[in-house]
Structures are given as structure tokens and as C-alpha cells.
PDB file of C-alpha atoms in Angstrom:
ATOM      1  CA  UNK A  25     102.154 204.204  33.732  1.00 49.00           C
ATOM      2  CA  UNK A  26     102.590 207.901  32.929  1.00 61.00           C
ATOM      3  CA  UNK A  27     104.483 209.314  36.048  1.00 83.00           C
ATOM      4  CA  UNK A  28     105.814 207.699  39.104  1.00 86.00           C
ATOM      5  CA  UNK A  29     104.772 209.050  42.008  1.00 89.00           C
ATOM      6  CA  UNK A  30     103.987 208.791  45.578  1.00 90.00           C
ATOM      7  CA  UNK A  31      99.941 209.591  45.126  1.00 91.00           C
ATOM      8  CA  UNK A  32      99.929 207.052  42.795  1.00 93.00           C
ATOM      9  CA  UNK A  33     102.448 204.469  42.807  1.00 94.00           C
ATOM     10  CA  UNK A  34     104.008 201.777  44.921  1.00 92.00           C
ATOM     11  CA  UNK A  35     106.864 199.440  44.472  1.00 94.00           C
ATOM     12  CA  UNK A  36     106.010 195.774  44.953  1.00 95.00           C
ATOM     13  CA  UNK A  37     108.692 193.097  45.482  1.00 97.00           C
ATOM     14  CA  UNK A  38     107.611 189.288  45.768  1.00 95.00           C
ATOM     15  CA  UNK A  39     108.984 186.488  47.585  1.00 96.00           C
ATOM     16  CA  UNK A  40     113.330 187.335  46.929  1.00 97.00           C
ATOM     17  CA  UNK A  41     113.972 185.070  50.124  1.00 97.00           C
ATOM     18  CA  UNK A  42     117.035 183.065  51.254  1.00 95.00           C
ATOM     19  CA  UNK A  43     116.056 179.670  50.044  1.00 95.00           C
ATOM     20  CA  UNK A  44     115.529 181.115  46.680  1.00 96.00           C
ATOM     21  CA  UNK A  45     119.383 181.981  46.382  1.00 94.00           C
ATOM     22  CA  UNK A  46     120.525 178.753  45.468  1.00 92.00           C
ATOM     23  CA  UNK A  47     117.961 177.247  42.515  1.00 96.00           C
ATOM     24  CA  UNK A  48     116.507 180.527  40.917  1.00 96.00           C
ATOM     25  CA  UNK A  49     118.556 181.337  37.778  1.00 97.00           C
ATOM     26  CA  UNK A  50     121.246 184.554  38.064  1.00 97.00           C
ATOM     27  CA  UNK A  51     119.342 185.568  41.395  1.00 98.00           C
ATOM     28  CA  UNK A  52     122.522 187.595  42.207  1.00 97.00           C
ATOM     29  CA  UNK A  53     121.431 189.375  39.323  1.00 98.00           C
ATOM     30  CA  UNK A  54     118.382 189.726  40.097  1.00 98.00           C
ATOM     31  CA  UNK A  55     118.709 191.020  43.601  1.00 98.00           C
ATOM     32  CA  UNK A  56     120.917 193.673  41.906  1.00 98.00           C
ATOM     33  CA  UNK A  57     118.521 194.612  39.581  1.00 98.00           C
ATOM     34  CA  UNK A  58     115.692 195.183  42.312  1.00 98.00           C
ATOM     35  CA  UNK A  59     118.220 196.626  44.732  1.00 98.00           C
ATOM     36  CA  UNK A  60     118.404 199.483  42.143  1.00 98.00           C
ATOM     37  CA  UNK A  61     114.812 199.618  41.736  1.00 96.00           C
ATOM     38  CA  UNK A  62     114.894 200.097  45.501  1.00 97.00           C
ATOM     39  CA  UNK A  63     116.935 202.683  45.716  1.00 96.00           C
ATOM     40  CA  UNK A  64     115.397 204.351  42.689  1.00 95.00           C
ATOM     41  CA  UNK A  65     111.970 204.275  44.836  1.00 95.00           C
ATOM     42  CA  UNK A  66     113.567 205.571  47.954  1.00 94.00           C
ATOM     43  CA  UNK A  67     114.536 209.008  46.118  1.00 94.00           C
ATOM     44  CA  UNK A  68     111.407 209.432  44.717  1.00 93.00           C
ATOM     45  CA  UNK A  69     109.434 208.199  48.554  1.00 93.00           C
ATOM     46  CA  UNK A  70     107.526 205.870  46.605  1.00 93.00           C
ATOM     47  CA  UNK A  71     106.214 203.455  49.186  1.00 92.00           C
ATOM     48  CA  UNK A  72     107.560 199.981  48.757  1.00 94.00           C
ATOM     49  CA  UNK A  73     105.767 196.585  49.991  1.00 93.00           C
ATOM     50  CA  UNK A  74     107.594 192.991  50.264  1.00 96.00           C
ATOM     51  CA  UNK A  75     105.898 189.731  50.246  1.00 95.00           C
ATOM     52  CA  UNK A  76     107.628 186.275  52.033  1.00 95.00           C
ATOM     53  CA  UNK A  77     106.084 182.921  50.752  1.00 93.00           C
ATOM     54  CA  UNK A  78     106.195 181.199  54.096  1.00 93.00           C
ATOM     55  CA  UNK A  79     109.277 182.829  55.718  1.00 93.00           C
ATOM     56  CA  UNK A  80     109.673 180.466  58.435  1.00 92.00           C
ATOM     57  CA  UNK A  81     110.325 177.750  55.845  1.00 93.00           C
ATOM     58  CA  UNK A  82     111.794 179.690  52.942  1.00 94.00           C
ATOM     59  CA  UNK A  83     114.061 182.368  55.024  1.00 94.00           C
ATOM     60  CA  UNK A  84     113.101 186.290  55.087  1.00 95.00           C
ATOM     61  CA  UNK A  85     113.793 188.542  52.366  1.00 96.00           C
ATOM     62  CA  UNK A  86     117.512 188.497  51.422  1.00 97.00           C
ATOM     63  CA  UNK A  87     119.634 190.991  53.322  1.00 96.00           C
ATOM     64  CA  UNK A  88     121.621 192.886  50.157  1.00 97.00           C
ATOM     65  CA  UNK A  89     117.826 193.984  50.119  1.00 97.00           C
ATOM     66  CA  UNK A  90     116.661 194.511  53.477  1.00 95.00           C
ATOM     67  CA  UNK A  91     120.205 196.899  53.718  1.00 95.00           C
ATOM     68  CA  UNK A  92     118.344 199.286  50.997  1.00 96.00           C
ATOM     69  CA  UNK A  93     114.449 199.117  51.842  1.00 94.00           C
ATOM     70  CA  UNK A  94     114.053 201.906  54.027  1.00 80.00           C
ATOM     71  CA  UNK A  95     110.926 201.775  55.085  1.00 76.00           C
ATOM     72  CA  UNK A  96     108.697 198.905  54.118  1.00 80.00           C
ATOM     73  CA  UNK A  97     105.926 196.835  55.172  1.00 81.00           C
ATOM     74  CA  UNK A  98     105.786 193.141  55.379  1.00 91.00           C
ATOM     75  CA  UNK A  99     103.512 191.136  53.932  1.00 93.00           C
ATOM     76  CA  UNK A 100     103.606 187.039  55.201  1.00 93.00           C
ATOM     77  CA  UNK A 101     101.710 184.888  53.094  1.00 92.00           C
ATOM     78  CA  UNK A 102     101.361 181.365  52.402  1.00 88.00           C
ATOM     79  CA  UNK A 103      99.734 181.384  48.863  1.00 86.00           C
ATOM     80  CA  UNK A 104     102.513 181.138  46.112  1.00 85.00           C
ATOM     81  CA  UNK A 105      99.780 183.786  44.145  1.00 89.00           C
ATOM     82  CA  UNK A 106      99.341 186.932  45.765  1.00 89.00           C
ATOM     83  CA  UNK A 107      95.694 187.856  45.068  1.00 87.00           C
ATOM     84  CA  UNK A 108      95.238 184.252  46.503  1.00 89.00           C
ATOM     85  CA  UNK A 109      96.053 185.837  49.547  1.00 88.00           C
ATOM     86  CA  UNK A 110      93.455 187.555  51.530  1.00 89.00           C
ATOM     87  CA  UNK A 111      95.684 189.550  53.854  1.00 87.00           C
ATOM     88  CA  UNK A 112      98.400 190.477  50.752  1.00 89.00           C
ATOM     89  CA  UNK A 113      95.020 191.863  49.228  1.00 90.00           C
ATOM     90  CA  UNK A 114      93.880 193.933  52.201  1.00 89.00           C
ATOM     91  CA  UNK A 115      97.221 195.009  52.284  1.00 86.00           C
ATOM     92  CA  UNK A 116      97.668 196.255  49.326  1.00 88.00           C
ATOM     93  CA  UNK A 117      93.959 197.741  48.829  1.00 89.00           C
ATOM     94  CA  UNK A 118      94.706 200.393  51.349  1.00 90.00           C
ATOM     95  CA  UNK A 119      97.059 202.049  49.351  1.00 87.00           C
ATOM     96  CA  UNK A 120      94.862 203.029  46.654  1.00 88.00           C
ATOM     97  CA  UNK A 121      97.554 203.728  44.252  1.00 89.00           C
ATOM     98  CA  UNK A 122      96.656 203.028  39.914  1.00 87.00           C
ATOM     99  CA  UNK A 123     100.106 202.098  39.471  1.00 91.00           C
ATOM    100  CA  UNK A 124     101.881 198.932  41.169  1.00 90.00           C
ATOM    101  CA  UNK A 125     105.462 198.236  39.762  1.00 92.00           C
TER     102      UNK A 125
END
């Protein structure tokens, strides 16, 4: 990964849902951690994608994050691998960037 940037990169954050909060280990630090990455992305307008594992069980993506991702797209999926997935796949195709983070 030589240089960030928006012809080339994206920012991809998996599956930091609700239901998550209470049995995955220092998730408040993790959602910190991201949150900066976030942020980070926004200055340089690298676009940023979010996957949900089955959001209508597991809750949407946490709001501390949701308050910094600007603009974002969506991805719903119900395989726990993403390249399981064949709509996370199309999704991410499209962008036709070398450099996922």
C-alpha cells in the first residue's frame, strides 16, 4: 500500500454491530480505534463501505460510528465471510480500487 488515495483506495469496515458490544473483547476500544480510522478517511474522501452480518438479528452498525461515517454505503449480508457473499462482492467490485484497508 504505497499511498492512500481516493483513485485507489477504500476503507472497509465489517460487521461492528450492536449485539457485538457485549461479548467481543475491548470493543469500546475497538470502535475507537476505527472511529479514528473513519475520520482519518473522511479528510482524505476516501470512500468507506460497511458490512452488517444479518442486521435484523444482530442490530445495525453501532452509532459512535454511524455519528462519523459521512457518507457510506451499506452492505447487508448474511454470510459471516464476505467473499461468501455475492452481493458484498458486486459491491465491492465496482469500485475498482488496488487497495482495500
Amino acid at each position: 500500500m504505497a499511498d492512500l488515495s481516493p483513485g485507489n483506495s477504500l476503507l472497509l469496515v465489517i460487521d461492528i454491530q450492536e449485539k457485538f458490544r457485549g461479548v467481543v473483547r475491548d470493543f469500546e476500544g475497538i470502535i475507537l480505534k476505527v472511529s479514528k480510522l473513519i475520520r482519518a478517511f473522511n479528510i482524505l474522501k476516501i470512500p468507506v463501505l460497511v458490512t452488517e452480518q444479518y442486521p435484523h438479528g444482530l442490530g445495525e452498525t453501532v452509532k459512535e460510528l454511524k455519528e462519523v461515517l459521512k457518507e457510506y454505503k451499506k452492505i447487508e449480508k448474511v454470510s459471516f465471510d464476505c467473499f461468501n457473499d455475492s452481493k458484498f462482492v458486486e459491491s465491492i467490485v465496482k469500485y475498482v480500487k488496488k487497495d482495500v484497508v
